[in-house]
Structure formats: C-alpha cells, structure tokens
Amino acid sequence: MPRMKAAIFVEPGRIVLDEKPMPDIGPLDALLRITTTTICGTDVHILKGEYPVAKGLTIGHEPVGIIEKLGSAVTGYREGQRVIAGAITPSGHSYACLCGCSSQDGPDTRHGFKATGGWKFGNTIDGAQAEYVRVPDAMVNLSPVPDHLTDEQVLMCPDIMSTGFSGAENGGVRIGDTVVVFALGPIGLCAVAGAKLMGATTIIGVDTVPERLAVAKALGADHVVDFKQGDPVEQIMALTDGRGVDVSIEALGTQGTFESALRVLRPGGTLSSLGVYSSDLTIPLNAFSAGLGDNRIVTALCPGGKERMRRLMDVIASGRADLTALVTHRFKLDDIETAYELFSHQRDGVLKVAITP
C-alpha cells in the first residue's frame, strides 16, 4: 500500500512527522494532493491535550491542493483541478445541514445533529497536514481556486477567514456600529476585516503584540488598545464616551477575555464568541445586568462547504480584504515539527505558517 508523510498526534505534547498509508476514497470522496496547508490554534489545543483526539490521527484542517483522484460518483470536477476544502466538511443532507446548521452536522446520529460534527479533518478523520488528504462528500466541499489567486492568498479561507468573518456575521454587525475585537491572533484579525466589510464605522482591536496591533490597523481597526498599558475595559469605555460597544468579538477563549468582552457591551449589545474554551466559564453578575440587559451571547463554529469557500475567495479576488500579511513564516512538511514549536510558543512575531511539500 502506498505510504505518505503526515503530522500525527501521538500523545499530549507530541505531534510528530511520520509515515502512514495513503487514504482510500469512497464513491463520494476525493483524494487531494496537498500543495499548501497551515497550523491553527486549535491544533495547538490538540497538541497540549486540551482538546482530545484519537492517537495516530493526522492533524490539520486547512487544505489547499490538487485533485489526485475522484470517487466514482463524483461529478463536476476533474483530476488535476486546483481546489480548497473548508475546515468544516458537512455532508449536505443531514437535518442540521438542511436547517442551515451545517457546522453541527450529524448525518449518522438519530436526529441529524452533532455538536461540532461538521469539523472532521484532524478531529474525527485524518487531516490536511500530510501529503494527501481524503475529502468526504467532495461535491459539497470542494471549491475550485481561480487561476489568478495563489495558494497563500486562499490559505486563510478554509478556517481563519471563515471563522473571523463569522464572528462579525453572528454578532449582527450593522452599518455605523462600534465593534471591539479581543485578541488579535489570525482569527481576531480576520474578525476586524469582517467587521469592516459589514459596515462597522468604529473598530477597536485589543492585544499587546506590536506587530498584531499594526496589522489590525492595516485591516481596518480605527483604534488599538494595548491591555498591558491599562485596564482594557476602562480604555474601551473611554473611547466610546462611556456608551460601550454594539458588538464585542471574543477571539481567544479565556475567562479574562470573555469577561472583558461582556463588560464593554452596551445594553442590548451582542457578545460574539469565537474562542475555543478549555475550562468552565463564569458570568459576572454585574456585567450580566442580572440577566436583564437585553444582551445576546452567541457562539460559532465557522461555516464550511463549497459555497462558503467560493464567497470568501471572491472577497479575496475583489481586493476587499488582503490577508496575505497573516502568513509570516514558511516551512516544508519535513520541518513541521519545528513549525509547531515556533507556532505553539508564539515566537518571532508568528501569525500563520505556510506548510508546503
């Protein structure tokens, strides 16, 4: 059986490059030869043992590649075609999908719903940090890449761009809104870009890394708040003349950022949470207005499927969002363990890494 190189979860603290058999595909699947992929903060949660996956699983959920082989029932694509697949690969036919909740897809469950069920790559099936990956339900999930776009231009679409934008979308950002984004990692930076596209006229970014603050400004932030220079809640309330923000986007997944995001909301505002939390959250009573403040708290797992990917690539192609600055480091697949060491420790100003064969 042909073998390939893949980044494999061994145990908490260890993701290693090793060899394993190339994936088999079924009638509805496609085999993708990976040309570029990346490492996500969620992969670091897996590495640290904060999010459990099976030992021996190939990690990664952000594939850009070329169709190597198509399942016998797949139509509308051709071998050799350049495509991306979203981090979320819904079946397209479950009850969850058909009611618009494709990220919570559970086609094999009793009622058709499964929390985070649409996230399969590097979670429940082998992922994209490898030479090849099996894409399930290919006709639902493969989106052709326009010839004039490079791999790095579309690399953010499968997850980071989709997730960041969903923070603004789920928050219901409207023209003229004031929006704050807590934590300007890649997802938070994409949330800044998404809020601008949706019409926010005052965008505040919160972080402490100078390079991230600068990128946030380039992507549309009107103000940046360094939380090491003082209480971010006080700084944001001063910037809004005590009014608070219409939408608060939490993009890290900690008690501190969640609580701060709640405290700066105006009455009737929305907290849009994108963080992956690894412990219980508590809601402070005064920030919650005893449950009477007309606030909303919404969570998101980024949308997937080929139409979502097409739309995101159209945003890139139109020039309305340029996310190439997020790729700060480049590695070969052979050096992915070094890439994990850099990325997991957030050294050298890293935002995203591009991994190529």
XYZ file of C-alpha atoms in Angstrom:
357
model
C 0.000 0.000 0.000
C 1.432 3.430 -0.952
C 2.555 5.489 2.027
C 2.809 9.207 2.704
C 4.246 11.636 5.232
C 1.831 13.086 7.796
C 1.839 15.062 11.054
C 0.413 12.578 13.555
C -0.901 13.094 17.092
C 0.969 10.689 19.364
C 0.053 11.920 22.837
C -0.397 15.250 24.616
C 2.751 17.245 23.957
C 3.726 15.251 20.854
C 2.742 15.721 17.227
C 5.360 14.104 15.002
C 6.023 13.697 11.302
C 5.763 10.024 10.365
C 4.622 7.774 7.556
C 1.216 6.170 7.213
C -0.835 4.628 4.381
C -2.304 6.965 1.797
C -6.066 7.376 2.269
C -8.575 5.184 0.447
C -11.561 7.017 -1.001
C -15.199 6.039 -1.390
C -17.632 6.863 -4.203
C -18.467 10.338 -2.865
C -14.923 11.300 -1.822
C -11.895 12.908 -3.437
C -8.187 12.394 -2.808
C -6.414 15.740 -2.592
C -2.670 16.208 -3.030
C -1.797 18.974 -0.600
C 0.112 21.912 -2.054
C -0.215 24.269 0.944
C -1.635 23.967 4.430
C -1.097 25.616 7.810
C -1.266 25.194 11.580
C -4.216 26.512 13.589
C -4.557 27.490 17.226
C -6.982 24.579 17.589
C -4.158 22.242 16.558
C -2.175 23.648 19.483
C -5.097 22.849 21.807
C -4.854 19.279 20.464
C -1.082 19.239 20.946
C -1.459 20.336 24.568
C -4.141 17.748 25.283
C -6.787 20.436 25.857
C -8.929 19.056 23.032
C -8.989 15.235 22.800
C -8.467 13.353 19.541
C -7.528 9.755 18.795
C -3.892 8.755 18.915
C -2.488 8.232 15.422
C -4.766 10.847 13.832
C -3.334 13.123 11.154
C -3.808 16.719 12.299
C -4.806 19.815 10.306
C -7.963 21.173 8.721
C -6.916 23.836 6.180
C -6.199 22.189 2.811
C -5.222 23.776 -0.482
C -4.366 21.254 -3.163
C -4.891 19.440 -6.437
C -7.406 16.666 -7.036
C -5.438 13.434 -7.357
C -8.387 11.055 -7.629
C -12.168 11.296 -7.676
C -14.703 8.867 -6.278
C -16.818 7.013 -8.812
C -19.976 9.033 -8.003
C -18.343 12.488 -8.015
C -19.265 14.716 -10.936
C -18.497 18.329 -11.840
C -14.784 18.117 -11.043
C -11.695 16.770 -12.788
C -8.467 15.222 -11.671
C -5.668 17.780 -11.717
C -8.027 20.605 -10.717
C -6.823 23.071 -8.059
C -9.247 23.362 -5.145
C -9.705 24.158 -1.490
C -11.933 22.478 1.062
C -13.245 24.158 4.177
C -12.198 23.108 7.652
C -15.878 22.213 8.071
C -16.948 19.470 5.631
C -20.712 18.940 6.022
C -22.491 16.027 4.413
C -25.071 18.349 2.880
C -28.018 16.057 3.660
C -28.387 15.818 7.436
C -31.180 17.584 9.293
C -28.575 20.014 10.652
C -27.388 20.882 7.144
C -30.894 21.278 5.790
C -31.864 23.721 8.531
C -28.759 25.844 7.982
C -26.583 24.450 10.805
C -24.069 22.566 8.663
C -21.250 23.036 11.177
C -23.257 20.906 13.612
C -23.723 18.136 11.049
C -24.559 14.667 12.359
C -25.678 12.508 9.430
C -25.125 9.268 11.355
C -26.897 10.380 14.522
C -30.502 9.720 15.467
C -31.727 13.260 14.866
C -29.114 14.500 12.381
C -27.349 16.899 14.761
C -23.959 16.568 16.456
C -22.174 19.417 18.201
C -19.134 20.385 16.067
C -19.961 17.396 13.838
C -19.085 19.279 10.648
C -15.467 19.556 11.790
C -13.985 16.277 10.627
C -10.443 16.994 9.328
C -7.947 16.475 12.137
C -10.781 15.831 14.582
C -12.672 12.673 13.628
C -10.894 11.785 10.353
C -7.328 12.237 9.138
C -6.492 15.836 8.354
C -4.524 18.022 5.981
C -1.013 18.247 7.443
C 0.106 15.493 5.125
C 0.989 14.812 1.524
C -2.587 13.686 0.781
C -5.996 14.002 2.408
C -9.364 12.359 1.777
C -12.117 14.941 1.311
C -15.517 13.477 2.249
C -18.645 14.447 0.307
C -16.498 16.070 -2.364
C -19.339 17.646 -4.326
C -20.432 19.529 -1.203
C -16.971 20.587 -0.092
C -14.539 21.124 -2.980
C -14.331 24.682 -4.284
C -12.203 25.438 -7.392
C -9.498 28.072 -6.918
C -9.407 30.834 -9.555
C -6.209 30.636 -11.594
C -5.136 34.173 -10.692
C -5.141 33.515 -6.931
C -2.094 31.981 -5.247
C -2.188 29.259 -2.611
C -1.219 31.750 0.081
C -3.966 34.154 -0.950
C -6.638 31.500 -0.343
C -4.952 29.711 2.571
C -6.973 31.645 5.153
C -10.329 30.747 3.554
C -10.815 27.186 4.905
C -10.852 28.268 8.549
C -9.302 31.509 9.768
C -11.105 33.864 7.395
C -14.363 31.932 7.634
C -14.204 31.889 11.434
C -13.203 35.526 11.855
C -15.877 36.697 9.447
C -18.470 34.570 11.233
C -17.707 36.486 14.425
C -18.876 39.675 12.734
C -21.764 37.942 10.939
C -23.111 36.207 14.053
C -22.693 39.429 16.007
C -25.092 41.094 13.589
C -22.725 43.963 12.807
C -24.626 46.808 11.137
C -23.616 49.956 9.273
C -22.427 52.510 11.810
C -21.724 50.017 14.601
C -18.897 50.207 17.103
C -17.149 46.840 17.358
C -14.340 45.607 19.584
C -12.244 42.506 18.904
C -10.443 40.928 21.854
C -7.226 39.067 20.877
C -5.666 39.870 17.515
C -4.394 36.475 16.524
C -5.218 35.380 12.975
C -8.901 34.819 13.784
C -9.255 38.130 15.578
C -7.550 39.943 12.700
C -9.989 38.359 10.263
C -12.825 39.455 12.544
C -11.539 43.025 12.195
C -11.614 42.688 8.398
C -15.088 41.126 8.534
C -16.487 43.874 10.753
C -15.190 46.498 8.345
C -16.787 44.734 5.369
C -20.122 44.609 7.202
C -20.197 48.335 7.792
C -18.786 48.973 11.272
C -17.509 52.540 11.423
C -15.552 52.273 14.671
C -13.456 49.141 15.200
C -11.286 48.644 18.279
C -8.649 45.913 18.462
C -7.267 44.637 21.775
C -3.882 42.918 22.099
C -0.365 43.720 23.254
C 1.906 42.460 20.444
C 3.022 45.484 18.385
C 3.037 43.568 15.091
C -0.542 42.393 15.641
C -1.713 45.870 16.539
C -0.133 47.180 13.328
C -1.791 44.508 11.161
C -5.143 45.242 12.823
C -4.811 48.887 11.837
C -3.968 47.869 8.265
C -7.070 45.642 8.120
C -9.456 48.327 9.324
C -9.131 48.903 13.091
C -9.678 52.570 13.954
C -8.214 52.220 17.451
C -5.964 49.656 19.108
C -5.812 49.013 22.832
C -2.722 47.528 24.479
C -4.011 45.687 27.529
C -0.600 45.959 29.192
C -0.936 49.740 29.221
C -4.015 49.697 31.441
C -7.385 48.061 32.023
C -8.779 47.359 28.521
C -12.365 47.779 29.748
C -11.602 51.279 31.009
C -9.774 52.158 27.780
C -12.665 50.946 25.608
C -15.292 52.718 27.675
C -13.254 55.917 27.363
C -13.024 55.501 23.583
C -16.818 55.096 23.396
C -17.530 58.002 25.780
C -18.970 55.541 28.289
C -21.541 54.141 25.861
C -19.964 50.746 25.271
C -19.835 48.803 22.014
C -22.594 47.385 19.872
C -20.758 44.121 19.186
C -17.944 42.560 21.166
C -15.999 39.727 19.497
C -14.020 37.377 21.750
C -11.352 35.542 19.753
C -9.151 33.818 22.318
C -11.164 31.581 24.629
C -10.239 32.587 28.184
C -12.242 33.720 31.195
C -10.491 37.087 31.166
C -11.199 37.979 27.552
C -14.768 36.664 27.744
C -15.484 38.711 30.847
C -13.943 41.871 29.389
C -15.929 41.389 26.173
C -19.126 41.252 28.248
C -18.254 44.259 30.406
C -17.822 46.632 27.436
C -21.188 45.844 25.814
C -23.858 48.495 25.762
C -27.323 47.339 26.893
C -28.805 45.338 24.035
C -25.396 44.598 22.530
C -24.092 41.227 21.355
C -21.091 39.229 22.522
C -19.932 37.050 19.626
C -17.638 34.314 20.915
C -15.099 32.598 18.661
C -12.710 31.243 21.288
C -12.082 27.566 21.962
C -12.512 27.244 25.724
C -10.681 24.619 27.743
C -12.331 25.221 31.128
C -15.677 26.318 32.559
C -16.745 29.948 32.181
C -18.430 32.072 34.802
C -20.554 35.129 34.028
C -20.075 38.081 36.410
C -23.431 39.210 37.770
C -22.975 42.961 37.327
C -21.674 42.646 33.759
C -24.679 40.417 33.006
C -27.071 43.018 34.451
C -28.690 40.214 36.461
C -29.883 38.784 33.138
C -31.944 41.905 32.332
C -29.653 43.827 29.959
C -31.119 42.551 26.671
C -27.665 41.270 25.736
C -27.041 38.291 23.486
C -24.169 35.811 23.746
C -23.642 33.798 20.568
C -21.054 31.170 19.694
C -19.813 29.907 16.357
C -18.066 27.105 14.570
C -17.092 28.522 11.196
C -19.313 27.709 8.213
C -17.947 25.308 5.619
C -18.951 23.872 2.268
C -18.050 24.940 -1.241
C -20.380 27.956 -1.468
C -18.873 29.492 1.670
C -15.396 28.936 0.214
C -16.418 30.456 -3.144
C -17.719 33.572 -1.459
C -14.581 34.001 0.636
C -12.351 33.591 -2.419
C -14.470 36.218 -4.186
C -13.733 38.616 -1.320
C -10.012 37.956 -1.816
C -10.225 38.264 -5.605
C -12.106 41.586 -5.347
C -9.354 43.106 -3.237
C -11.774 43.964 -0.443
C -9.652 42.017 2.033
C -5.962 41.234 1.675
C -4.912 38.673 4.278
C -1.502 37.744 2.852
C 0.201 39.628 5.701
C -1.027 36.901 8.058
C 1.444 34.404 6.567
C 4.610 35.327 8.425
C 6.618 32.079 8.223
C 7.049 29.268 5.707
C 8.137 25.652 6.264
C 8.382 22.420 4.335
C 6.284 19.494 5.545
C 9.525 17.801 6.592
C 10.041 20.641 9.083
C 6.521 20.739 10.504
C 7.667 19.775 13.992
C 9.856 22.904 14.004
C 6.856 24.887 12.740
C 4.758 23.575 15.656
C 7.442 24.556 18.131
C 7.532 28.109 16.757
C 3.763 28.481 16.420
C 2.788 26.947 19.754
C 5.196 29.250 21.607
C 4.211 32.299 19.512
C 7.824 33.266 18.871
C 9.328 35.601 16.287
C 6.089 37.518 15.636
C 4.410 34.486 14.082
C 0.808 34.795 12.897
C 0.321 31.939 10.428
C 2.753 29.483 8.860
C 2.506 28.121 5.325
C 3.397 24.427 5.043
C 4.324 23.136 1.577
C 5.540 19.713 0.316
